[in-house]
Amino acid sequence: MRDAEFFRSWMTAAAAAVEREADRLTELDSPIGDADHGSNLLRGFTAVRAALEAQPPAAPGAVLQLAGRTLISTVGGASGPLYGMLLRRTGKELGEAPEVADAELAAALDKGVGAVAQLGGAAAGDKTMLDALLPGVAALGTSYRAAADAAENGALATVPMQARKGRASYLGERSIGHQDPGATSSALLLGALADVAERDVAGREAAGRAEDGR
């Protein structure tokens, strides 16, 4: 079962990943977007980290809803509403339960991704964040690391695609050959989730060994 601390750790890890990769995200956005994806997400996730530290929610769903609201209010362009929708809808699906099972998180994220697709009017193969989110969430039934790897592979697979949605779609065939920045940042989000889940397992195993050694 995953509690609010786990979800706060996930958002903190996501903020750290965005901070680490902000320049790369902006570089990816330069030829096919507005060259601000990295800076926008950095501003947003920095605000998320501050909001969670200032008033830590007590339930997993509340953590994600606060993170989503914060992204909507601080991130410009399409990224704020899309990431905000993803986290808010996922949090809403989790409800007010103090702990959630991995299967419940997977189901909630699936709903969140569906809401993103509806909001953006995009589908798999359109060269958007969905090209990482859809395979990533589908692989959650295997493991968190499998989900992260599937999302990363999905992001890489956007390189030969022609964009059909968003700012990049205006470029037509010139969008081919560039990795989608939204798919890349989505892979970072699921990668952060896998990292936190693996640390959680390691921590529990260490605690169990310490208990056995008493």
CSV table of C-alpha atoms in Angstrom, one decimal:
chain,number,residue,atom,x,y,z
A,1,MET,CA,0.0,0.0,0.0
A,2,ARG,CA,1.2,3.5,-0.8
A,3,ASP,CA,0.6,6.4,1.6
A,4,ALA,CA,0.7,10.2,1.1
A,5,GLU,CA,4.5,10.3,1.9
A,6,PHE,CA,5.1,8.0,-1.1
A,7,PHE,CA,3.2,10.4,-3.4
A,8,ARG,CA,4.9,13.4,-1.9
A,9,SER,CA,8.2,11.6,-2.6
A,10,TRP,CA,7.1,11.0,-6.2
A,11,MET,CA,6.4,14.6,-6.8
A,12,THR,CA,9.7,15.7,-5.2
A,13,ALA,CA,11.6,13.2,-7.4
A,14,ALA,CA,9.7,14.4,-10.4
A,15,ALA,CA,10.7,18.0,-9.6
A,16,ALA,CA,14.4,16.9,-9.2
A,17,ALA,CA,14.2,15.1,-12.6
A,18,VAL,CA,12.8,18.1,-14.3
A,19,GLU,CA,15.4,20.4,-12.7
A,20,ARG,CA,18.1,18.0,-13.9
A,21,GLU,CA,16.7,17.7,-17.5
A,22,ALA,CA,15.3,21.2,-17.9
A,23,ASP,CA,17.9,22.4,-20.4
A,24,ARG,CA,17.5,19.2,-22.5
A,25,LEU,CA,13.7,19.5,-22.5
A,26,THR,CA,14.1,23.1,-23.8
A,27,GLU,CA,16.6,22.0,-26.5
A,28,LEU,CA,14.1,19.3,-27.7
A,29,ASP,CA,11.4,22.0,-27.8
A,30,SER,CA,13.4,24.5,-29.7
A,31,PRO,CA,13.0,23.1,-33.2
A,32,ILE,CA,9.4,22.1,-33.0
A,33,GLY,CA,7.9,24.2,-30.2
A,34,ASP,CA,8.3,27.5,-28.3
A,35,ALA,CA,11.7,26.6,-26.7
A,36,ASP,CA,10.2,26.9,-23.2
A,37,HIS,CA,9.1,23.4,-22.2
A,38,GLY,CA,12.0,22.9,-19.8
A,39,SER,CA,11.7,26.3,-18.2
A,40,ASN,CA,7.9,26.1,-17.9
A,41,LEU,CA,8.0,22.7,-16.2
A,42,LEU,CA,10.9,23.7,-14.0
A,43,ARG,CA,8.8,26.6,-12.7
A,44,GLY,CA,5.8,24.5,-12.2
A,45,PHE,CA,7.4,21.6,-10.4
A,46,THR,CA,9.4,23.9,-8.2
A,47,ALA,CA,6.1,25.4,-7.2
A,48,VAL,CA,4.7,21.9,-6.6
A,49,ARG,CA,7.5,21.0,-4.3
A,50,ALA,CA,7.1,24.3,-2.3
A,51,ALA,CA,3.3,23.8,-2.0
A,52,LEU,CA,3.7,20.2,-0.7
A,53,GLU,CA,6.3,21.3,1.8
A,54,ALA,CA,4.1,24.2,3.0
A,55,GLN,CA,1.0,22.2,3.7
A,56,PRO,CA,1.5,18.4,3.1
A,57,PRO,CA,-1.7,16.7,2.3
A,58,ALA,CA,-2.6,13.6,4.3
A,59,ALA,CA,-4.0,11.4,1.5
A,60,PRO,CA,-2.4,10.3,-1.8
A,61,GLY,CA,-5.3,11.7,-3.9
A,62,ALA,CA,-4.9,15.1,-2.2
A,63,VAL,CA,-1.2,15.2,-3.0
A,64,LEU,CA,-1.8,14.7,-6.7
A,65,GLN,CA,-4.7,17.1,-6.8
A,66,LEU,CA,-2.6,19.9,-5.1
A,67,ALA,CA,0.2,19.2,-7.5
A,68,GLY,CA,-2.2,19.4,-10.5
A,69,ARG,CA,-3.7,22.6,-9.3
A,70,THR,CA,-0.3,24.1,-8.8
A,71,LEU,CA,0.9,23.2,-12.3
A,72,ILE,CA,-2.2,24.7,-13.9
A,73,SER,CA,-1.7,28.0,-12.0
A,74,THR,CA,2.1,28.3,-12.7
A,75,VAL,CA,2.9,26.7,-16.0
A,76,GLY,CA,2.1,28.5,-19.3
A,77,GLY,CA,1.2,27.0,-22.6
A,78,ALA,CA,-0.4,23.6,-23.0
A,79,SER,CA,1.9,21.8,-20.5
A,80,GLY,CA,0.2,23.3,-17.4
A,81,PRO,CA,-3.4,22.3,-18.3
A,82,LEU,CA,-2.3,18.9,-19.6
A,83,TYR,CA,-0.1,17.9,-16.7
A,84,GLY,CA,-2.5,19.5,-14.3
A,85,MET,CA,-5.4,17.4,-15.7
A,86,LEU,CA,-3.3,14.2,-15.5
A,87,LEU,CA,-2.5,14.7,-11.8
A,88,ARG,CA,-5.9,16.1,-10.8
A,89,ARG,CA,-7.9,13.4,-12.5
A,90,THR,CA,-5.6,10.7,-11.1
A,91,GLY,CA,-5.9,12.2,-7.6
A,92,LYS,CA,-9.7,12.5,-7.9
A,93,GLU,CA,-9.9,8.8,-8.9
A,94,LEU,CA,-7.9,7.9,-5.8
A,95,GLY,CA,-10.4,9.8,-3.6
A,96,GLU,CA,-9.7,10.4,0.1
A,97,ALA,CA,-8.2,7.0,1.0
A,98,PRO,CA,-5.2,7.3,3.3
A,99,GLU,CA,-3.4,4.5,1.4
A,100,VAL,CA,-3.9,3.0,-2.1
A,101,ALA,CA,-2.8,-0.2,-3.7
A,102,ASP,CA,-0.6,-0.3,-6.7
A,103,ALA,CA,-3.5,-1.6,-8.8
A,104,GLU,CA,-5.6,1.3,-7.7
A,105,LEU,CA,-2.9,3.8,-8.7
A,106,ALA,CA,-2.5,2.1,-12.1
A,107,ALA,CA,-6.3,2.3,-12.7
A,108,ALA,CA,-6.4,6.0,-11.6
A,109,LEU,CA,-3.5,6.9,-13.8
A,110,ASP,CA,-5.3,5.2,-16.7
A,111,LYS,CA,-8.2,7.5,-16.1
A,112,GLY,CA,-5.9,10.5,-15.8
A,113,VAL,CA,-4.3,9.7,-19.2
A,114,GLY,CA,-7.7,9.3,-20.7
A,115,ALA,CA,-8.6,12.8,-19.5
A,116,VAL,CA,-5.4,14.2,-21.0
A,117,ALA,CA,-6.3,12.6,-24.4
A,118,GLN,CA,-9.8,14.1,-24.2
A,119,LEU,CA,-8.5,17.5,-23.3
A,120,GLY,CA,-5.8,17.6,-26.0
A,121,GLY,CA,-7.8,15.7,-28.6
A,122,ALA,CA,-4.7,13.5,-29.2
A,123,ALA,CA,-4.1,9.8,-29.6
A,124,ALA,CA,-1.2,7.4,-29.9
A,125,GLY,CA,1.0,8.3,-32.8
A,126,ASP,CA,0.3,12.0,-32.8
A,127,LYS,CA,3.8,12.8,-31.4
A,128,THR,CA,2.6,14.1,-28.0
A,129,MET,CA,3.0,13.2,-24.3
A,130,LEU,CA,0.5,10.4,-24.9
A,131,ASP,CA,3.1,8.4,-26.8
A,132,ALA,CA,5.0,8.0,-23.5
A,133,LEU,CA,2.0,7.9,-21.1
A,134,LEU,CA,-0.1,5.3,-22.9
A,135,PRO,CA,2.6,2.5,-23.1
A,136,GLY,CA,3.9,3.5,-19.7
A,137,VAL,CA,0.6,3.2,-17.8
A,138,ALA,CA,-0.2,0.0,-19.7
A,139,ALA,CA,3.0,-1.5,-18.4
A,140,LEU,CA,2.3,-0.6,-14.8
A,141,GLY,CA,0.7,-4.0,-14.3
A,142,THR,CA,4.1,-5.6,-14.8
A,143,SER,CA,6.2,-3.2,-12.6
A,144,TYR,CA,7.0,0.4,-12.0
A,145,ARG,CA,10.3,0.0,-13.8
A,146,ALA,CA,8.6,-1.6,-16.7
A,147,ALA,CA,6.3,1.4,-16.9
A,148,ALA,CA,9.3,3.8,-16.9
A,149,ASP,CA,11.1,1.8,-19.6
A,150,ALA,CA,8.0,1.6,-21.8
A,151,ALA,CA,7.5,5.4,-21.4
A,152,GLU,CA,11.1,6.1,-22.3
A,153,ASN,CA,10.9,3.9,-25.3
A,154,GLY,CA,7.6,5.6,-26.3
A,155,ALA,CA,9.4,9.0,-26.1
A,156,LEU,CA,12.2,7.7,-28.3
A,157,ALA,CA,9.7,6.4,-30.8
A,158,THR,CA,8.4,9.9,-31.4
A,159,VAL,CA,11.5,10.8,-33.4
A,160,PRO,CA,10.3,9.5,-36.8
A,161,MET,CA,6.7,10.6,-36.3
A,162,GLN,CA,5.1,13.6,-37.9
A,163,ALA,CA,3.3,15.7,-35.3
A,164,ARG,CA,-0.5,15.9,-35.7
A,165,LYS,CA,-1.3,17.9,-32.6
A,166,GLY,CA,0.1,20.9,-30.8
A,167,ARG,CA,2.5,23.5,-31.9
A,168,ALA,CA,4.7,21.0,-33.7
A,169,SER,CA,1.9,20.0,-36.0
A,170,TYR,CA,2.3,23.4,-37.8
A,171,LEU,CA,5.6,22.2,-39.1
A,172,GLY,CA,4.2,19.3,-41.0
A,173,GLU,CA,7.0,17.0,-42.3
A,174,ARG,CA,9.6,19.2,-40.7
A,175,SER,CA,8.6,17.8,-37.3
A,176,ILE,CA,10.0,14.4,-38.3
A,177,GLY,CA,13.4,13.6,-36.8
A,178,HIS,CA,12.8,15.4,-33.5
A,179,GLN,CA,11.9,13.8,-30.2
A,180,ASP,CA,8.8,15.2,-28.6
A,181,PRO,CA,9.5,17.2,-25.5
A,182,GLY,CA,6.2,16.4,-23.9
A,183,ALA,CA,6.7,12.6,-24.3
A,184,THR,CA,10.2,13.1,-22.9
A,185,SER,CA,9.0,14.9,-19.8
A,186,SER,CA,6.2,12.3,-19.3
A,187,ALA,CA,8.9,9.6,-19.3
A,188,LEU,CA,10.7,11.6,-16.6
A,189,LEU,CA,7.5,11.6,-14.5
A,190,LEU,CA,7.1,7.8,-14.7
A,191,GLY,CA,10.8,7.3,-14.2
A,192,ALA,CA,10.6,9.3,-11.0
A,193,LEU,CA,7.7,7.1,-9.9
A,194,ALA,CA,9.8,3.9,-10.5
A,195,ASP,CA,12.7,5.4,-8.6
A,196,VAL,CA,10.6,6.2,-5.6
A,197,ALA,CA,8.9,2.7,-5.7
A,198,GLU,CA,12.3,1.0,-5.8
A,199,ARG,CA,13.6,3.1,-2.9
A,200,ASP,CA,10.5,2.3,-0.9
A,201,VAL,CA,11.0,-1.5,-1.5
A,202,ALA,CA,14.7,-1.2,-0.5
A,203,GLY,CA,13.8,0.8,2.6
A,204,ARG,CA,11.2,-1.8,3.7
A,205,GLU,CA,13.7,-4.7,3.1
A,206,ALA,CA,16.3,-2.9,5.1
A,207,ALA,CA,13.8,-2.3,7.9
A,208,GLY,CA,12.9,-6.0,7.8
A,209,ARG,CA,16.5,-7.1,8.1
A,210,ALA,CA,17.0,-4.8,11.0
A,211,GLU,CA,14.0,-6.2,12.7
A,212,ASP,CA,15.1,-9.8,12.1
A,213,GLY,CA,18.5,-8.9,13.6
A,214,ARG,CA,17.2,-7.8,16.9
